[in-house]
Tab-separated table of C-alpha atoms in Angstrom:
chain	number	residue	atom	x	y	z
A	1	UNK	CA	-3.756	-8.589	45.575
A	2	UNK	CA	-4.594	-8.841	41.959
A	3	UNK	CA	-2.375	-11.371	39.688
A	4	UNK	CA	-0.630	-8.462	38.329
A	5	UNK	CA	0.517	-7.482	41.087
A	6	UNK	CA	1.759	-10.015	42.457
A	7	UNK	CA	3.486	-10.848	39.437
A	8	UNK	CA	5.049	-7.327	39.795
A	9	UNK	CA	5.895	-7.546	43.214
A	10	UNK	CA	8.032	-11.041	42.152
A	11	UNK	CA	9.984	-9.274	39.615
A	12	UNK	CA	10.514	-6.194	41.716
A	13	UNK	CA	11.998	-8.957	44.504
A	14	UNK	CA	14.205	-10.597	42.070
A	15	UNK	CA	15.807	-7.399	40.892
A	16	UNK	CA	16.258	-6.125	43.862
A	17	UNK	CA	16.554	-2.741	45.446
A	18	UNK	CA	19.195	-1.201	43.467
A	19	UNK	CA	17.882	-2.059	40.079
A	20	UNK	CA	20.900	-1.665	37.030
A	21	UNK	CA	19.877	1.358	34.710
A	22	UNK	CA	20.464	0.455	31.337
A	23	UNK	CA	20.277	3.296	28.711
A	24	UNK	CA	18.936	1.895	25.387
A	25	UNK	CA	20.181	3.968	22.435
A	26	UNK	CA	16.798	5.058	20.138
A	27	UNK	CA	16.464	3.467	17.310
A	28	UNK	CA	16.155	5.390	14.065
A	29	UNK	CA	12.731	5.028	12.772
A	30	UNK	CA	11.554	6.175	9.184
A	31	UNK	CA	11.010	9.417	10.695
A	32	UNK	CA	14.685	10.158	10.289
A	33	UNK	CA	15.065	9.314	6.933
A	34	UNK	CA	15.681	11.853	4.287
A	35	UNK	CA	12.875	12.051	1.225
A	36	UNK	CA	14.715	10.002	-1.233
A	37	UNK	CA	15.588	7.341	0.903
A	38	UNK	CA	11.710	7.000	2.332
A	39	UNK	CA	11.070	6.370	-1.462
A	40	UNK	CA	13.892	3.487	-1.483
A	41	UNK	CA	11.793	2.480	1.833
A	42	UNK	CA	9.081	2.234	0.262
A	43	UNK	CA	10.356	0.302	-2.638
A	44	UNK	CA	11.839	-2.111	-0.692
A	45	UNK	CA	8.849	-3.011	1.317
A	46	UNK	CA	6.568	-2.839	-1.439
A	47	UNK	CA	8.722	-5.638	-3.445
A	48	UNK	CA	8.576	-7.466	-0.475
A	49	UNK	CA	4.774	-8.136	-0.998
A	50	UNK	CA	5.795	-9.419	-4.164
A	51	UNK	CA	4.785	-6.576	-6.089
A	52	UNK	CA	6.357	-4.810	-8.864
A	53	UNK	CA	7.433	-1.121	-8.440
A	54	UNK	CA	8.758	0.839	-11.205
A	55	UNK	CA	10.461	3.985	-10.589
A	56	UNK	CA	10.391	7.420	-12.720
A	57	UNK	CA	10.764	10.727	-13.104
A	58	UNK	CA	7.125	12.775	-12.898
A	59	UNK	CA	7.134	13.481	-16.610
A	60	UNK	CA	7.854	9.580	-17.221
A	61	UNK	CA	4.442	8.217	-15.497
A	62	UNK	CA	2.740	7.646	-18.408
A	63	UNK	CA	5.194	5.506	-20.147
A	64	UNK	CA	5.851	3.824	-16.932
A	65	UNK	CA	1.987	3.124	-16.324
A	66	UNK	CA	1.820	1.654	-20.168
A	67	UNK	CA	5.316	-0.793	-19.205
A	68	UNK	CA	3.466	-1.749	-15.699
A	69	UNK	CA	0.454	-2.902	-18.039
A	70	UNK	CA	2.817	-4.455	-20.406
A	71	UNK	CA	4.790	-6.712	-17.717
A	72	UNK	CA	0.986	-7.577	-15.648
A	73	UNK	CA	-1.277	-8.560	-18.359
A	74	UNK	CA	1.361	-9.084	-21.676
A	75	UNK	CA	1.651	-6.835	-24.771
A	76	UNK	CA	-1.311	-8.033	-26.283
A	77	UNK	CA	-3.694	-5.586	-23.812
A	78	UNK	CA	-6.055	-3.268	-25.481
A	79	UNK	CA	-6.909	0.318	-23.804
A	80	UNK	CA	-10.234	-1.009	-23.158
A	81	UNK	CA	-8.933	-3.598	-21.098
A	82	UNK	CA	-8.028	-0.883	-18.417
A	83	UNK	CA	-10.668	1.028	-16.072
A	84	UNK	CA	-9.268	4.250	-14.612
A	85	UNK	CA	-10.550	5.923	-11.553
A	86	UNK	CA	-12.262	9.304	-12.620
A	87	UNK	CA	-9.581	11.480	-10.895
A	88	UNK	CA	-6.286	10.135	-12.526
A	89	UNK	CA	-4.884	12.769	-14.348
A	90	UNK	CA	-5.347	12.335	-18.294
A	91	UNK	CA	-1.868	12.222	-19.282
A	92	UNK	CA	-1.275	9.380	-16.987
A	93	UNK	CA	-3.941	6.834	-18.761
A	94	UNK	CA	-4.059	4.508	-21.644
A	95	UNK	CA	-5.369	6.438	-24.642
A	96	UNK	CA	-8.902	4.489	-24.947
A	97	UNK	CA	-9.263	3.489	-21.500
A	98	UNK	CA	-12.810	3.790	-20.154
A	99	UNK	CA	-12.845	5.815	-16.932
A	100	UNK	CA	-15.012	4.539	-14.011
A	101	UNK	CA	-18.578	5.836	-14.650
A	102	UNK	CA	-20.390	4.369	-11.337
A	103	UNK	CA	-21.631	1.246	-13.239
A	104	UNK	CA	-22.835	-1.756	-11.169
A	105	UNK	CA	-20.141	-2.809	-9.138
A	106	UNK	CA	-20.319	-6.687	-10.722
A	107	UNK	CA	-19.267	-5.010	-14.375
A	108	UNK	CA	-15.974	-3.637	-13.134
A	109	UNK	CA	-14.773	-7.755	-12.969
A	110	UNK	CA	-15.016	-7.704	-16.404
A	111	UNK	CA	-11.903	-5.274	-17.012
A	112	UNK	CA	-8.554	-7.185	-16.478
A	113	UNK	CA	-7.223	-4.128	-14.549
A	114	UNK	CA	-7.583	-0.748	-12.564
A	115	UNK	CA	-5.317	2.461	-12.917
A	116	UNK	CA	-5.943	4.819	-9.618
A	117	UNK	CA	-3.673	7.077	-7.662
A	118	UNK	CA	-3.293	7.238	-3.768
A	119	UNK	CA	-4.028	9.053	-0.827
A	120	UNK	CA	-0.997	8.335	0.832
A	121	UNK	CA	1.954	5.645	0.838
A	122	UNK	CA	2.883	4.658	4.061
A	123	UNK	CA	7.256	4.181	3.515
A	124	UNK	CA	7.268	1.736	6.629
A	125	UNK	CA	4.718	-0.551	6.036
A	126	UNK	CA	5.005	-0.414	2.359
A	127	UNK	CA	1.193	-0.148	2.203
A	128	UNK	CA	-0.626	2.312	-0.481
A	129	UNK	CA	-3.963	3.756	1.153
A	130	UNK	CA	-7.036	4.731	-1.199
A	131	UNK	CA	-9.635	6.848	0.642
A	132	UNK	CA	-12.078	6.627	-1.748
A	133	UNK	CA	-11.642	10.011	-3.911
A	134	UNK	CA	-11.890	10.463	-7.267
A	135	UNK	CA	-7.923	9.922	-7.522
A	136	UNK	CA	-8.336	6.463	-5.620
A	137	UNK	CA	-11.702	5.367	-7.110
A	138	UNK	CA	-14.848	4.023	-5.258
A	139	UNK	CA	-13.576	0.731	-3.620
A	140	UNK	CA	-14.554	-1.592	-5.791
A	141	UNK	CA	-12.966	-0.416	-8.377
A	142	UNK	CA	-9.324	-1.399	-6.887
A	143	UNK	CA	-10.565	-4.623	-5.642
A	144	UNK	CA	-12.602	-6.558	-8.421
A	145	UNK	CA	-10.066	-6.778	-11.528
A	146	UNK	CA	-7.222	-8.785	-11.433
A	147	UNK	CA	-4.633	-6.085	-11.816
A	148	UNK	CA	-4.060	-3.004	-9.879
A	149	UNK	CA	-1.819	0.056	-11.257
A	150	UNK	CA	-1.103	2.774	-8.850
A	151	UNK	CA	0.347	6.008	-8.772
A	152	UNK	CA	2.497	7.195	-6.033
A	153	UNK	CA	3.797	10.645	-6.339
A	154	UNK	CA	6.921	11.336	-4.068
A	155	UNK	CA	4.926	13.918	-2.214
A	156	UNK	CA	2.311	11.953	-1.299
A	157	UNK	CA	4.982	9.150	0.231
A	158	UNK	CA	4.987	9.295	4.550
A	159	UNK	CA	7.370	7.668	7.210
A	160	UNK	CA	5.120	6.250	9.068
A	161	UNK	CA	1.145	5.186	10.411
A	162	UNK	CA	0.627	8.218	12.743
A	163	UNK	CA	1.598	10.405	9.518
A	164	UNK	CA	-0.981	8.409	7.122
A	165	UNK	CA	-3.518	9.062	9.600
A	166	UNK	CA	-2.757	12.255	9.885
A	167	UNK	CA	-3.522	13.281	6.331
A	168	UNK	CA	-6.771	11.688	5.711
A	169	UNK	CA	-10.273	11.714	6.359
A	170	UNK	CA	-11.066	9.909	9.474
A	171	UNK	CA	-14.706	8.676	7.692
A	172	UNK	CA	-13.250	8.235	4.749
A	173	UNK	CA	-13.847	4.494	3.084
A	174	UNK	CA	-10.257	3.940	3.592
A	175	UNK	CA	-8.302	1.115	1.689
A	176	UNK	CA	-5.328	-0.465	2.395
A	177	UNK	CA	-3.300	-2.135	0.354
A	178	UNK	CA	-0.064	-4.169	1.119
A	179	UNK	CA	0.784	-6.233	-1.317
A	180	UNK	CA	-1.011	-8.368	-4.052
A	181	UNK	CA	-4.410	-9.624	-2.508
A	182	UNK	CA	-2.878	-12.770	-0.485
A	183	UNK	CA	-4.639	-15.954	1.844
A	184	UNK	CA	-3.214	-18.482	3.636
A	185	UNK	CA	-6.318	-19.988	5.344
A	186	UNK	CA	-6.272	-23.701	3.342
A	187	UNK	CA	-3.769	-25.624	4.637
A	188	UNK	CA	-1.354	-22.919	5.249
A	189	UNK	CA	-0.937	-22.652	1.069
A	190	UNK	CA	-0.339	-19.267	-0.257
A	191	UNK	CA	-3.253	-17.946	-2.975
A	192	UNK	CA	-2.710	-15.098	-4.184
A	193	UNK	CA	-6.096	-13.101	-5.915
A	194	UNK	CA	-8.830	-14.116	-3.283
A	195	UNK	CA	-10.207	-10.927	-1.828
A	196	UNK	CA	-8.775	-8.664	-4.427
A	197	UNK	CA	-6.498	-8.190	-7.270
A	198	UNK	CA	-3.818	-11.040	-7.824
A	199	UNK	CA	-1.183	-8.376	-9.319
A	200	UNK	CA	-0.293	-5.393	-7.810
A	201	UNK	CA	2.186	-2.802	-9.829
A	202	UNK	CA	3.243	0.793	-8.158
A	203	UNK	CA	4.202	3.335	-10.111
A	204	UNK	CA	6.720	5.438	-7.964
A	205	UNK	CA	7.147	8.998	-9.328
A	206	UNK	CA	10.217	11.202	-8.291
C-alpha cells in the first residue's frame, strides 16, 4: 500500500460509510460578469499593484495618455522623452515622440518612458499581457525605461487566464505585467523598479 493510500483509506474510515453530501453553491467567477463591470475588475486589481489607471472614453485616449505622462514623470516631460512601440495608433502618441526603430536594446534606458498597447488584459488577475507585436513592442522596450503607459481598449479586456490564452499566440514572446516591476528578496523590503519599469500607468478606454 502506497502512503496515499493509506492516507485515503484513514479518512475514508473516519467518515464512515454513509458519508454527509454537502452541496457547495458555485461561486461566481469573472466569467459572469457583465462587460462594464470586468472593466471595474480590472481597475480594481490593477490599483491594487499600485498602479495608476485612468479611465476614458475611446476618443479621450490621447489626452488621457498625455495626463498619465503628466502625473508619472511631472509636467516638465518633453515628447522626446517618450518611446512608442511602432504599432500604437498615431493619434494616441505624444506629438514628437520617437517611435521604436529596433535600436540596440541598451539605448531604449535612455528614454524615461514607453507608450505600447496590449494583447490582452486579463480582468481577474489585473495583469496586461504584451505578445510582442507591433502594438506591444519588442520586449525590451516595456521593460528598460522607468515608466510604462499602456493602452487597454475595452475589447481587448478578458475574465479570466483560460480566455488570455485563448487569444494569443502560443510562441509568442509573451509579457506579463502585474503591477509596477516589484522585489522583495533583501530582507523582505519592498523595491519597486528592479527587473522593469518602477511606474506603471493603464490607460483604460471605454
Amino acid at each position: 500500500m502506497s502512503a496515499r493510500e493509506e492516507v485515503l483509506g484513514r479518512i475514508r474510515t473516519a467518515l464512515g460509510e454513509h458519508r454527509p453530501v454537502v452541496d457547495v453553491p458555485p461561486v461566481p467567477g469573472p466569467r459572469s460578469l457583465a462587460p462594464a463591470e470586468l472593466l471595474d475588475l480590472l481597475a480594481e486589481r490593477v490599483e491594487d499593484y499600485r498602479a495608476t489607471v485612468l479611465r476614458c472614453a475611446p476618443d479621450e485616449v490621447p489626452a488621457s495618455v498625455v495626463r498619465g505622462l503628466d502625473l508619472a514623470l511631472g509636467e516638465g516631460w518633453a515628447p522626446a522623452d517618450v518611446v512608442v512601440a511602432p504599432g500604437v495608433p498615431a493619434a494616441w502618441r505624444p506629438s514628437g515622440s520617437p517611435e521604436d526603430d529596433g535600436r540596440p536594446a541598451v539605448e531604449l534606458a535612455a528614454f524615461a518612458a514607453t507608450l505600447t498597447g496590449v494583447a490582452t488584459a486579463i480582468a481577474e488577475t489585473g495583469t496586461l499581457v504584451l505578445d510582442g507585436s507591433p502594438l506591444s513592442g519588442r520586449r525590451a522596450l516595456s521593460l528598460l525605461p522607468d515608466v510604462l503607459v499602456c493602452v487597454v481598449e475595452a475589447a481587448q479586456v478578458v475574465p479570466d487566464v483560460p480566455d488570455a490564452l485563448g487569444r494569443l499566440d502560443p510562441v509568442a514572446p509573451l509579457t506579463m505585467v502585474s503591477g509596477p516591476s516589484a522585489t522583495s528578496d533583501i530582507e523582505l523590503q519592498r523595491v519597486e523598479g528592479v527587473h522593469g519599469p518602477r511606474t506603471l500607468v493603464v490607460v483604460l478606454a471605454g
